[in-house]
Short mmCIF file of C-alpha atoms in Angstrom, two decimals:
data_model
loop_
_atom_site.label_atom_id
_atom_site.label_comp_id
_atom_site.label_asym_id
_atom_site.label_seq_id
_atom_site.Cartn_x
_atom_site.Cartn_y
_atom_site.Cartn_z
CA UNK A 217 83.10 89.17 77.25
CA UNK A 218 80.98 92.32 77.13
CA UNK A 219 79.24 93.66 74.09
CA UNK A 220 80.44 93.02 70.54
CA UNK A 221 82.23 95.92 68.88
CA UNK A 222 79.86 98.64 67.72
CA UNK A 223 76.98 97.68 70.02
CA UNK A 224 76.13 100.60 72.30
CA UNK A 225 75.67 100.03 76.04
CA UNK A 226 72.46 101.02 77.78
CA UNK A 227 73.88 102.60 80.92
CA UNK A 228 70.44 103.20 82.44
CA UNK A 229 69.51 99.54 82.07
CA UNK A 230 72.84 98.47 83.58
CA UNK A 231 72.30 100.76 86.57
CA UNK A 232 68.74 99.48 86.99
CA UNK A 233 70.07 95.91 87.07
CA UNK A 234 72.62 96.77 89.78
CA UNK A 235 69.90 98.31 91.97
CA UNK A 236 67.64 95.32 91.32
CA UNK A 237 70.44 93.10 92.63
CA UNK A 238 70.57 95.12 95.86
CA UNK A 239 66.78 94.82 96.28
CA UNK A 240 66.97 91.05 95.86
CA UNK A 241 69.84 90.90 98.34
CA UNK A 242 67.79 92.85 100.89
CA UNK A 243 64.95 90.33 100.44
CA UNK A 244 67.34 87.64 101.58
CA UNK A 245 68.29 85.97 98.31
CA UNK A 246 71.74 84.48 98.01
CA UNK A 247 74.18 86.04 95.58
CA UNK A 248 74.17 82.93 93.39
CA UNK A 249 70.39 83.13 93.00
CA UNK A 250 70.58 86.85 92.19
CA UNK A 251 73.15 86.07 89.50
CA UNK A 252 70.85 83.45 87.98
CA UNK A 253 67.84 85.76 87.98
CA UNK A 254 69.73 88.68 86.45
CA UNK A 255 71.71 86.44 84.08
CA UNK A 256 75.14 87.60 85.18
CA UNK A 257 78.08 85.69 86.59
CA UNK A 258 78.24 85.39 90.40
CA UNK A 259 81.50 87.37 90.50
CA UNK A 260 79.65 90.37 89.10
CA UNK A 261 77.04 90.21 91.86
CA UNK A 262 79.78 89.83 94.46
CA UNK A 263 81.48 92.98 93.10
CA UNK A 264 78.18 94.92 93.19
CA UNK A 265 77.51 93.80 96.76
CA UNK A 266 81.03 94.73 97.84
CA UNK A 267 80.75 98.16 96.22
CA UNK A 268 77.33 98.72 97.79
CA UNK A 269 78.47 97.69 101.26
CA UNK A 270 81.64 99.79 101.09
CA UNK A 271 80.42 102.93 99.34
CA UNK A 272 76.61 102.79 99.40
CA UNK A 273 74.18 103.40 96.57
CA UNK A 274 76.40 106.02 94.98
CA UNK A 275 78.82 103.25 93.98
CA UNK A 276 76.09 101.62 91.87
CA UNK A 277 75.05 104.72 89.99
CA UNK A 278 75.98 105.00 86.35
CA UNK A 279 79.20 106.76 85.57
CA UNK A 280 78.10 107.82 82.10
CA UNK A 281 81.33 106.64 80.53
CA UNK A 282 83.04 103.35 79.89
CA UNK A 283 85.75 102.66 82.41
CA UNK A 284 88.71 100.73 81.01
CA UNK A 285 89.40 97.50 82.83
CA UNK A 286 92.74 97.02 84.49
CA UNK A 287 94.91 94.54 82.59
CA UNK A 288 95.12 91.09 84.10
CA UNK A 289 98.62 90.05 84.99
#
């Protein structure tokens, strides 16, 4: 999952992909189709859509840092 160790992340490209997902959603594409086009898992698109609908575009902007994921229990 994610990038291999030592491979830097392109935060601008990741942000661009999130906004592209919103554009496709606004055109009427289903989340599953957006996931296929952007080559991400559908859960990722669902999270982006949820964040966008709850907090707007500001939720999709790059943070500039890596956020640690919460441990799965």
